PDB file of C-alpha atoms in Angstrom:
ATOM      1  CA  MET A   1     148.352  73.152 -74.481  1.00 72.00           C
ATOM      2  CA  SER A   2     151.451  73.514 -76.626  1.00 82.00           C
ATOM      3  CA  LYS A   3     152.150  71.260 -79.579  1.00 81.00           C
ATOM      4  CA  LEU A   4     155.009  69.615 -77.647  1.00 77.00           C
ATOM      5  CA  SER A   5     152.756  68.928 -74.666  1.00 85.00           C
ATOM      6  CA  ALA A   6     150.079  67.498 -76.938  1.00 89.00           C
ATOM      7  CA  LEU A   7     152.625  65.154 -78.527  1.00 93.00           C
ATOM      8  CA  ALA A   8     153.872  64.094 -75.097  1.00 96.00           C
ATOM      9  CA  LEU A   9     150.296  63.394 -73.978  1.00 96.00           C
ATOM     10  CA  ALA A  10     149.568  61.376 -77.113  1.00 97.00           C
ATOM     11  CA  ALA A  11     152.783  59.381 -76.640  1.00 97.00           C
ATOM     12  CA  SER A  12     151.924  58.739 -72.980  1.00 97.00           C
ATOM     13  CA  CYS A  13     148.446  57.459 -73.843  1.00 98.00           C
ATOM     14  CA  ALA A  14     149.846  55.273 -76.632  1.00 98.00           C
ATOM     15  CA  ALA A  15     152.444  53.821 -74.249  1.00 98.00           C
ATOM     16  CA  TYR A  16     149.749  53.126 -71.654  1.00 98.00           C
ATOM     17  CA  TYR A  17     147.551  51.464 -74.293  1.00 98.00           C
ATOM     18  CA  LEU A  18     150.373  49.243 -75.550  1.00 98.00           C
ATOM     19  CA  GLY A  19     151.572  48.391 -72.058  1.00 97.00           C
ATOM     20  CA  ALA A  20     148.097  47.440 -70.855  1.00 97.00           C
ATOM     21  CA  GLY A  21     147.383  45.531 -74.053  1.00 97.00           C
ATOM     22  CA  LEU A  22     150.566  43.481 -73.806  1.00 98.00           C
ATOM     23  CA  ALA A  23     149.955  42.825 -70.114  1.00 98.00           C
ATOM     24  CA  ILE A  24     146.630  41.237 -71.054  1.00 98.00           C
ATOM     25  CA  CYS A  25     147.456  39.613 -74.394  1.00 98.00           C
ATOM     26  CA  VAL A  26     150.873  38.229 -73.475  1.00 98.00           C
ATOM     27  CA  GLY A  27     150.679  38.012 -69.679  1.00 98.00           C
ATOM     28  CA  TYR A  28     147.097  37.089 -68.773  1.00 98.00           C
ATOM     29  CA  HIS A  29     146.063  35.422 -72.017  1.00 98.00           C
ATOM     30  CA  ARG A  30     148.862  33.608 -73.811  1.00 98.00           C
ATOM     31  CA  ALA A  31     151.273  32.922 -70.934  1.00 98.00           C
ATOM     32  CA  LEU A  32     149.028  32.526 -67.879  1.00 98.00           C
ATOM     33  CA  SER A  33     145.722  31.169 -69.218  1.00 98.00           C
ATOM     34  CA  HIS A  34     146.934  29.000 -72.104  1.00 98.00           C
ATOM     35  CA  ARG A  35     150.555  28.331 -71.146  1.00 98.00           C
ATOM     36  CA  SER A  36     151.451  29.004 -74.783  1.00 98.00           C
ATOM     37  CA  LEU A  37     154.895  30.066 -73.649  1.00 98.00           C
ATOM     38  CA  VAL A  38     156.919  30.237 -70.466  1.00 98.00           C
ATOM     39  CA  LEU A  39     158.067  33.714 -69.479  1.00 98.00           C
ATOM     40  CA  ALA A  40     160.757  34.485 -66.965  1.00 98.00           C
ATOM     41  CA  LYS A  41     158.800  34.370 -63.704  1.00 98.00           C
ATOM     42  CA  TRP A  42     159.624  37.951 -62.744  1.00 98.00           C
ATOM     43  CA  LEU A  43     158.438  39.177 -66.136  1.00 98.00           C
ATOM     44  CA  GLU A  44     155.238  37.136 -66.049  1.00 98.00           C
ATOM     45  CA  ARG A  45     154.399  38.484 -62.597  1.00 98.00           C
ATOM     46  CA  LEU A  46     155.213  42.039 -63.676  1.00 98.00           C
ATOM     47  CA  LEU A  47     152.922  41.826 -66.723  1.00 98.00           C
ATOM     48  CA  VAL A  48     150.071  40.314 -64.736  1.00 98.00           C
ATOM     49  CA  THR A  49     150.464  42.914 -61.983  1.00 98.00           C
ATOM     50  CA  LEU A  50     150.348  45.750 -64.516  1.00 96.00           C
ATOM     51  CA  GLY A  51     147.241  44.147 -66.027  1.00 97.00           C
ATOM     52  CA  LEU A  52     145.363  43.699 -62.747  1.00 97.00           C
ATOM     53  CA  PRO A  53     142.523  46.083 -63.719  1.00 97.00           C
ATOM     54  CA  ALA A  54     141.444  43.279 -66.106  1.00 97.00           C
ATOM     55  CA  GLY A  55     140.493  41.089 -63.143  1.00 97.00           C
ATOM     56  CA  THR A  56     142.093  38.737 -60.675  1.00 98.00           C
ATOM     57  CA  PRO A  57     144.483  36.318 -62.417  1.00 98.00           C
ATOM     58  CA  ILE A  58     142.856  33.210 -60.913  1.00 98.00           C
ATOM     59  CA  GLN A  59     139.311  34.205 -61.907  1.00 98.00           C
ATOM     60  CA  TRP A  60     140.395  35.456 -65.331  1.00 98.00           C
ATOM     61  CA  ALA A  61     142.272  32.277 -66.227  1.00 98.00           C
ATOM     62  CA  GLY A  62     139.587  29.987 -64.816  1.00 98.00           C
ATOM     63  CA  ASN A  63     136.744  31.637 -66.735  1.00 98.00           C
ATOM     64  CA  HIS A  64     138.760  31.781 -69.926  1.00 98.00           C
ATOM     65  CA  ARG A  65     139.701  28.123 -69.734  1.00 98.00           C
ATOM     66  CA  PHE A  66     136.054  27.192 -69.216  1.00 98.00           C
ATOM     67  CA  HIS A  67     134.983  29.424 -72.117  1.00 98.00           C
ATOM     68  CA  HIS A  68     137.022  27.616 -74.751  1.00 97.00           C
ATOM     69  CA  PRO A  69     135.427  24.139 -74.671  1.00 96.00           C
ATOM     70  CA  HIS A  70     131.968  25.693 -74.139  1.00 96.00           C
ATOM     71  CA  ALA A  71     132.189  28.651 -76.540  1.00 96.00           C
ATOM     72  CA  ASP A  72     128.781  29.752 -77.850  1.00 96.00           C
ATOM     73  CA  ARG A  73     127.107  26.779 -76.228  1.00 94.00           C
ATOM     74  CA  PRO A  74     125.059  26.507 -73.027  1.00 92.00           C
ATOM     75  CA  GLY A  75     127.204  27.408 -70.055  1.00 93.00           C
ATOM     76  CA  ASP A  76     129.557  29.750 -71.910  1.00 96.00           C
ATOM     77  CA  PRO A  77     130.177  32.631 -69.467  1.00 95.00           C
ATOM     78  CA  HIS A  78     130.113  35.270 -72.225  1.00 96.00           C
ATOM     79  CA  SER A  79     128.476  34.375 -75.522  1.00 96.00           C
ATOM     80  CA  PRO A  80     126.471  36.729 -77.761  1.00 97.00           C
ATOM     81  CA  ARG A  81     123.866  33.957 -77.915  1.00 94.00           C
ATOM     82  CA  ASP A  82     122.832  35.330 -74.496  1.00 95.00           C
ATOM     83  CA  GLY A  83     122.759  38.925 -75.766  1.00 96.00           C
ATOM     84  CA  PHE A  84     125.365  41.308 -77.124  1.00 98.00           C
ATOM     85  CA  TRP A  85     125.716  43.375 -73.960  1.00 98.00           C
ATOM     86  CA  HIS A  86     125.897  40.275 -71.791  1.00 97.00           C
ATOM     87  CA  ALA A  87     128.860  39.058 -73.851  1.00 98.00           C
ATOM     88  CA  HIS A  88     130.509  42.483 -74.110  1.00 98.00           C
ATOM     89  CA  ASN A  89     130.697  43.336 -70.422  1.00 98.00           C
ATOM     90  CA  GLY A  90     127.400  42.516 -68.723  1.00 98.00           C
ATOM     91  CA  TRP A  91     128.613  39.101 -67.614  1.00 97.00           C
ATOM     92  CA  TYR A  92     131.105  40.817 -65.296  1.00 97.00           C
ATOM     93  CA  ILE A  93     128.324  42.566 -63.388  1.00 97.00           C
ATOM     94  CA  GLY A  94     125.326  40.277 -63.908  1.00 95.00           C
ATOM     95  CA  ARG A  95     123.442  42.666 -66.215  1.00 95.00           C
ATOM     96  CA  LYS A  96     122.177  42.507 -69.792  1.00 94.00           C
ATOM     97  CA  ASP A  97     120.480  45.891 -70.210  1.00 96.00           C
ATOM     98  CA  ALA A  98     122.192  48.296 -72.572  1.00 97.00           C
ATOM     99  CA  LEU A  99     122.084  51.352 -70.291  1.00 98.00           C
ATOM    100  CA  THR A 100     123.916  49.769 -67.358  1.00 98.00           C
ATOM    101  CA  CYS A 101     126.430  48.100 -69.650  1.00 98.00           C
ATOM    102  CA  LEU A 102     127.076  51.361 -71.527  1.00 98.00           C
ATOM    103  CA  LEU A 103     127.692  53.214 -68.271  1.00 98.00           C
ATOM    104  CA  TYR A 104     130.082  50.477 -67.193  1.00 98.00           C
ATOM    105  CA  ALA A 105     131.794  50.585 -70.602  1.00 98.00           C
ATOM    106  CA  ALA A 106     132.353  54.339 -70.319  1.00 98.00           C
ATOM    107  CA  ALA A 107     133.416  54.423 -66.672  1.00 98.00           C
ATOM    108  CA  GLY A 108     137.186  54.336 -67.262  1.00 98.00           C
ATOM    109  CA  PRO A 109     139.003  54.735 -63.921  1.00 98.00           C
ATOM    110  CA  LEU A 110     135.715  54.502 -62.030  1.00 98.00           C
ATOM    111  CA  ARG A 111     135.300  51.020 -63.518  1.00 98.00           C
ATOM    112  CA  ILE A 112     138.697  50.059 -62.092  1.00 98.00           C
ATOM    113  CA  LEU A 113     137.606  51.215 -58.624  1.00 98.00           C
ATOM    114  CA  PHE A 114     134.246  49.433 -58.882  1.00 98.00           C
ATOM    115  CA  ASP A 115     135.961  46.270 -60.086  1.00 98.00           C
ATOM    116  CA  GLY A 116     138.427  46.556 -57.234  1.00 98.00           C
ATOM    117  CA  VAL A 117     135.564  45.654 -54.922  1.00 98.00           C
ATOM    118  CA  HIS A 118     133.469  43.531 -57.287  1.00 97.00           C
ATOM    119  CA  ARG A 119     135.801  41.337 -59.341  1.00 97.00           C
ATOM    120  CA  PRO A 120     137.388  39.255 -56.541  1.00 97.00           C
ATOM    121  CA  ARG A 121     133.874  38.355 -55.367  1.00 96.00           C
ATOM    122  CA  SER A 122     132.175  37.569 -58.688  1.00 95.00           C
ATOM    123  CA  ASN A 123     132.356  34.922 -61.431  1.00 94.00           C
ATOM    124  CA  GLN A 124     134.294  32.563 -59.186  1.00 96.00           C
ATOM    125  CA  GLN A 125     132.590  29.360 -60.334  1.00 96.00           C
ATOM    126  CA  HIS A 126     135.453  28.257 -62.582  1.00 97.00           C
ATOM    127  CA  VAL A 127     138.477  29.110 -60.449  1.00 97.00           C
ATOM    128  CA  ALA A 128     139.186  25.398 -59.962  1.00 97.00           C
ATOM    129  CA  ARG A 129     140.346  25.317 -63.579  1.00 98.00           C
ATOM    130  CA  ALA A 130     143.158  27.686 -62.634  1.00 98.00           C
ATOM    131  CA  ALA A 131     144.648  25.640 -59.797  1.00 98.00           C
ATOM    132  CA  ASP A 132     148.115  26.089 -61.301  1.00 98.00           C
ATOM    133  CA  VAL A 133     147.665  29.874 -61.211  1.00 98.00           C
ATOM    134  CA  ALA A 134     146.381  29.733 -57.632  1.00 98.00           C
ATOM    135  CA  ALA A 135     149.446  27.680 -56.675  1.00 98.00           C
ATOM    136  CA  ASP A 136     151.607  30.754 -57.291  1.00 98.00           C
ATOM    137  CA  PRO A 137     151.737  32.691 -53.985  1.00 98.00           C
ATOM    138  CA  TRP A 138     151.845  36.095 -55.722  1.00 98.00           C
ATOM    139  CA  TYR A 139     148.791  35.424 -57.884  1.00 98.00           C
ATOM    140  CA  ARG A 140     146.974  33.985 -54.885  1.00 98.00           C
ATOM    141  CA  PHE A 141     147.794  37.128 -52.896  1.00 98.00           C
ATOM    142  CA  VAL A 142     146.735  39.683 -55.513  1.00 98.00           C
ATOM    143  CA  SER A 143     143.505  37.741 -56.166  1.00 98.00           C
ATOM    144  CA  ARG A 144     142.338  38.264 -52.573  1.00 98.00           C
ATOM    145  CA  PRO A 145     139.719  41.041 -52.122  1.00 98.00           C
ATOM    146  CA  GLY A 146     141.841  43.302 -49.912  1.00 98.00           C
ATOM    147  CA  PRO A 147     145.066  43.315 -51.918  1.00 98.00           C
ATOM    148  CA  TYR A 148     143.178  43.466 -55.207  1.00 98.00           C
ATOM    149  CA  LEU A 149     141.294  46.578 -54.082  1.00 98.00           C
ATOM    150  CA  ALA A 150     144.548  48.148 -52.900  1.00 98.00           C
ATOM    151  CA  PHE A 151     146.143  47.576 -56.292  1.00 98.00           C
ATOM    152  CA  ALA A 152     143.071  49.004 -58.051  1.00 98.00           C
ATOM    153  CA  VAL A 153     143.179  52.164 -55.959  1.00 98.00           C
ATOM    154  CA  ALA A 154     146.947  52.461 -56.419  1.00 98.00           C
ATOM    155  CA  HIS A 155     146.626  52.029 -60.199  1.00 98.00           C
ATOM    156  CA  VAL A 156     144.088  54.842 -60.438  1.00 98.00           C
ATOM    157  CA  ALA A 157     146.029  57.074 -58.046  1.00 98.00           C
ATOM    158  CA  VAL A 158     149.335  56.639 -59.869  1.00 97.00           C
ATOM    159  CA  PHE A 159     148.166  56.903 -63.453  1.00 97.00           C
ATOM    160  CA  VAL A 160     145.262  59.344 -63.133  1.00 97.00           C
ATOM    161  CA  GLY A 161     147.209  61.384 -60.604  1.00 97.00           C
ATOM    162  CA  GLY A 162     150.227  61.363 -62.902  1.00 97.00           C
ATOM    163  CA  ALA A 163     148.118  62.436 -65.871  1.00 97.00           C
ATOM    164  CA  PHE A 164     146.739  65.363 -63.880  1.00 97.00           C
ATOM    165  CA  TRP A 165     150.165  66.363 -62.564  1.00 96.00           C
ATOM    166  CA  LEU A 166     151.734  66.319 -66.010  1.00 95.00           C
ATOM    167  CA  PHE A 167     148.890  67.515 -68.236  1.00 96.00           C
ATOM    168  CA  GLY A 168     146.069  68.803 -66.023  1.00 96.00           C
ATOM    169  CA  TRP A 169     142.434  67.936 -66.657  1.00 96.00           C
ATOM    170  CA  THR A 170     143.199  67.418 -70.357  1.00 97.00           C
ATOM    171  CA  GLY A 171     145.508  64.598 -69.344  1.00 97.00           C
ATOM    172  CA  VAL A 172     142.845  63.051 -67.114  1.00 98.00           C
ATOM    173  CA  ALA A 173     140.321  63.182 -69.955  1.00 98.00           C
ATOM    174  CA  ALA A 174     142.811  61.642 -72.397  1.00 98.00           C
ATOM    175  CA  LEU A 175     143.665  58.820 -69.998  1.00 98.00           C
ATOM    176  CA  TRP A 176     139.957  58.253 -69.324  1.00 98.00           C
ATOM    177  CA  LEU A 177     139.330  57.830 -73.059  1.00 98.00           C
ATOM    178  CA  THR A 178     142.354  55.550 -73.331  1.00 98.00           C
ATOM    179  CA  LEU A 179     140.979  53.343 -70.562  1.00 98.00           C
ATOM    180  CA  VAL A 180     137.579  53.242 -72.252  1.00 98.00           C
ATOM    181  CA  ALA A 181     139.281  52.111 -75.458  1.00 98.00           C
ATOM    182  CA  ILE A 182     141.360  49.454 -73.690  1.00 98.00           C
ATOM    183  CA  PHE A 183     138.401  47.966 -71.847  1.00 98.00           C
ATOM    184  CA  ASN A 184     136.023  48.017 -74.791  1.00 98.00           C
ATOM    185  CA  PHE A 185     138.410  46.690 -77.417  1.00 98.00           C
ATOM    186  CA  GLY A 186     139.248  43.871 -75.030  1.00 97.00           C
ATOM    187  CA  ASP A 187     135.572  43.235 -74.309  1.00 98.00           C
ATOM    188  CA  ALA A 188     134.880  43.209 -78.058  1.00 98.00           C
ATOM    189  CA  ILE A 189     136.786  39.915 -78.290  1.00 98.00           C
ATOM    190  CA  ASP A 190     133.953  38.308 -76.295  1.00 98.00           C
ATOM    191  CA  SER A 191     131.181  40.062 -78.224  1.00 98.00           C
ATOM    192  CA  VAL A 192     132.075  41.464 -81.663  1.00 98.00           C
ATOM    193  CA  ALA A 193     134.630  38.744 -82.426  1.00 98.00           C
ATOM    194  CA  HIS A 194     131.868  36.138 -82.120  1.00 98.00           C
ATOM    195  CA  ILE A 195     129.574  38.045 -84.507  1.00 97.00           C
ATOM    196  CA  VAL A 196     131.625  39.838 -87.189  1.00 97.00           C
ATOM    197  CA  GLY A 197     134.405  38.405 -89.328  1.00 97.00           C
ATOM    198  CA  THR A 198     135.473  35.229 -91.088  1.00 96.00           C
ATOM    199  CA  MET A 199     135.262  31.646 -89.820  1.00 95.00           C
ATOM    200  CA  PRO A 200     137.945  29.663 -91.681  1.00 93.00           C
ATOM    201  CA  TYR A 201     137.414  26.571 -89.536  1.00 93.00           C
ATOM    202  CA  GLY A 202     133.626  26.523 -89.257  1.00 86.00           C
ATOM    203  CA  GLY A 203     131.960  25.812 -85.912  1.00 77.00           C
ATOM    204  CA  PRO A 204     130.759  24.736 -83.491  1.00 86.00           C
ATOM    205  CA  ASP A 205     131.817  27.983 -81.803  1.00 93.00           C
ATOM    206  CA  ARG A 206     131.312  31.300 -83.581  1.00 95.00           C
ATOM    207  CA  ALA A 207     134.802  32.757 -83.052  1.00 97.00           C
ATOM    208  CA  ARG A 208     135.868  34.899 -86.017  1.00 97.00           C
ATOM    209  CA  ASN A 209     138.881  36.653 -87.474  1.00 97.00           C
ATOM    210  CA  HIS A 210     138.683  40.371 -88.229  1.00 97.00           C
ATOM    211  CA  TRP A 211     141.573  42.583 -89.260  1.00 97.00           C
ATOM    212  CA  VAL A 212     140.296  45.620 -87.332  1.00 97.00           C
ATOM    213  CA  LEU A 213     140.248  43.746 -84.036  1.00 98.00           C
ATOM    214  CA  GLY A 214     143.508  42.097 -85.028  1.00 97.00           C
ATOM    215  CA  LEU A 215     145.106  45.541 -85.131  1.00 97.00           C
ATOM    216  CA  LEU A 216     143.325  47.131 -82.174  1.00 97.00           C
ATOM    217  CA  CYS A 217     143.725  44.122 -79.883  1.00 98.00           C
ATOM    218  CA  LEU A 218     147.418  43.556 -80.640  1.00 98.00           C
ATOM    219  CA  GLY A 219     146.786  40.258 -82.414  1.00 98.00           C
ATOM    220  CA  ASP A 220     144.032  38.812 -80.215  1.00 98.00           C
ATOM    221  CA  GLY A 221     141.451  39.762 -82.850  1.00 98.00           C
ATOM    222  CA  TRP A 222     142.465  36.748 -84.957  1.00 98.00           C
ATOM    223  CA  HIS A 223     139.974  34.966 -82.776  1.00 98.00           C
ATOM    224  CA  ALA A 224     139.041  32.051 -85.043  1.00 97.00           C
ATOM    225  CA  HIS A 225     142.703  31.058 -85.209  1.00 97.00           C
ATOM    226  CA  HIS A 226     142.917  31.299 -81.447  1.00 98.00           C
ATOM    227  CA  HIS A 227     139.904  29.070 -80.878  1.00 97.00           C
ATOM    228  CA  ARG A 228     141.218  26.473 -83.296  1.00 97.00           C
ATOM    229  CA  PHE A 229     144.719  26.544 -81.760  1.00 97.00           C
ATOM    230  CA  PRO A 230     144.203  27.880 -78.211  1.00 98.00           C
ATOM    231  CA  TRP A 231     147.641  26.613 -77.179  1.00 98.00           C
ATOM    232  CA  SER A 232     149.395  28.758 -79.799  1.00 98.00           C
ATOM    233  CA  ALA A 233     151.431  31.794 -78.752  1.00 98.00           C
ATOM    234  CA  ARG A 234     150.841  33.199 -82.221  1.00 98.00           C
ATOM    235  CA  HIS A 235     147.298  34.230 -83.241  1.00 98.00           C
ATOM    236  CA  GLY A 236     147.900  35.890 -86.606  1.00 98.00           C
ATOM    237  CA  LEU A 237     148.674  32.743 -88.574  1.00 96.00           C
ATOM    238  CA  GLY A 238     148.213  33.921 -92.147  1.00 91.00           C
ATOM    239  CA  PRO A 239     149.997  36.424 -94.390  1.00 90.00           C
ATOM    240  CA  ARG A 240     149.328  40.068 -93.478  1.00 92.00           C
ATOM    241  CA  GLU A 241     147.658  38.999 -90.211  1.00 97.00           C
ATOM    242  CA  TRP A 242     149.488  41.451 -87.994  1.00 95.00           C
ATOM    243  CA  ASP A 243     150.062  40.186 -84.440  1.00 98.00           C
ATOM    244  CA  TRP A 244     151.987  42.686 -82.333  1.00 97.00           C
ATOM    245  CA  SER A 245     151.894  40.399 -79.285  1.00 98.00           C
ATOM    246  CA  TRP A 246     153.604  37.675 -81.304  1.00 98.00           C
ATOM    247  CA  THR A 247     156.281  40.147 -82.413  1.00 98.00           C
ATOM    248  CA  VAL A 248     156.978  40.957 -78.775  1.00 98.00           C
ATOM    249  CA  ILE A 249     157.022  37.259 -77.828  1.00 98.00           C
ATOM    250  CA  ARG A 250     159.586  36.571 -80.546  1.00 98.00           C
ATOM    251  CA  ALA A 251     161.741  39.403 -79.217  1.00 98.00           C
ATOM    252  CA  LEU A 252     161.438  38.070 -75.662  1.00 98.00           C
ATOM    253  CA  ARG A 253     162.439  34.610 -76.879  1.00 98.00           C
ATOM    254  CA  GLY A 254     165.484  36.095 -78.596  1.00 98.00           C
ATOM    255  CA  LEU A 255     166.450  37.819 -75.339  1.00 98.00           C
ATOM    256  CA  GLY A 256     166.109  34.578 -73.382  1.00 98.00           C
ATOM    257  CA  LEU A 257     163.053  35.851 -71.463  1.00 98.00           C
ATOM    258  CA  ALA A 258     160.587  33.419 -73.085  1.00 98.00           C
ATOM    259  CA  ARG A 259     160.917  29.713 -73.821  1.00 98.00           C
ATOM    260  CA  ASP A 260     158.784  26.714 -74.766  1.00 98.00           C
ATOM    261  CA  VAL A 261     156.932  28.926 -77.248  1.00 98.00           C
ATOM    262  CA  ARG A 262     154.244  26.855 -78.985  1.00 98.00           C
ATOM    263  CA  VAL A 263     152.869  27.537 -82.491  1.00 98.00           C
ATOM    264  CA  PRO A 264     151.094  25.290 -85.001  1.00 97.00           C
ATOM    265  CA  THR A 265     153.027  23.988 -87.975  1.00 96.00           C
ATOM    266  CA  PRO A 266     151.934  24.896 -91.526  1.00 94.00           C
ATOM    267  CA  ALA A 267     150.756  21.286 -91.898  1.00 94.00           C
ATOM    268  CA  GLN A 268     148.531  21.576 -88.818  1.00 95.00           C
ATOM    269  CA  ILE A 269     147.012  24.814 -90.096  1.00 94.00           C
ATOM    270  CA  GLN A 270     146.337  23.328 -93.527  1.00 92.00           C
ATOM    271  CA  ARG A 271     144.831  20.200 -91.979  1.00 93.00           C
ATOM    272  CA  ALA A 272     142.451  22.338 -89.918  1.00 91.00           C
ATOM    273  CA  ARG A 273     141.350  24.238 -93.025  1.00 89.00           C
ATOM    274  CA  ASP A 274     140.917  20.994 -94.974  1.00 85.00           C
ATOM    275  CA  ASP A 275     138.812  19.513 -92.166  1.00 82.00           C
ATOM    276  CA  ALA A 276     136.581  22.609 -92.195  1.00 82.00           C
ATOM    277  CA  ALA A 277     136.191  22.445 -96.000  1.00 76.00           C
ATOM    278  CA  GLU A 278     135.330  18.753 -95.818  1.00 69.00           C
ATOM    279  CA  ALA A 279     132.736  19.417 -93.109  1.00 58.00           C
ATOM    280  CA  VAL A 280     131.097  22.075 -95.330  1.00 49.00           C
ATOM    281  CA  HIS A 281     131.087  19.649 -98.266  1.00 42.00           C
ATOM    282  CA  VAL A 282     129.442  16.931 -96.160  1.00 42.00           C
ATOM    283  CA  ASP A 283     126.806  19.350 -94.864  1.00 49.00           C
ATOM    284  CA  ALA A 284     126.054  20.528 -98.394  1.00 42.00           C
ATOM    285  CA  ALA A 285     125.652  16.953 -99.598  1.00 46.00           C
TER     286      ALA A 285
END
């Protein structure tokens, strides 16, 4: 492979990574699940459609909304208190053993195809919490087993097929690794981000901030901030807390493609920190 082809492959994988990450962080997470902002409907649907390998929008939003008030307590769908691998990805497939979860973590496009069959039929117990998502006819359609599988197959065919057509088996391998990174960095928010990092607001949940996940997960790694202000469209709330998703949201707002963008005020952030410090003082006393 020539140097130019290698650069083109690297740029393609980076673009895929950023596109998928923004589809999840901005589309699925901040706009759809938390209603932290209102995107132009066509843009919201486009982002969610591009992010469909993450799961059906109704199931994803319903589980995530249930997770927040139950985080790291009994009933939480994905807490490390029930085992690291359960929280990382085992909860998707009903397994906790490391071998199965590692195979699933490394499956790349094969995981998309497996999930195309499995995800619309699993973890449906909290879909009632996403009634507003289910009210949208497009999200209701793509969450059905048949259409969801069709989109999963089409996603693999288009992107893996395109990688092979443009770059051969090297391109397929590079895209496979990119998919593994996307899935596992996203899954790390449920596992690693509840184990490693700082907790500026205390408990009761164990959500933490960590700069590595902040960078790799396009801002979603500032997980303690997110759990304290789940309605905020901005997760990196402090100085030098880089939040690429927030940068994109600001640009979309400037272009008139996002409105009703919600963020905490400096006073609200300080009050939350003061409350946490007071709670520590009381416990120490």
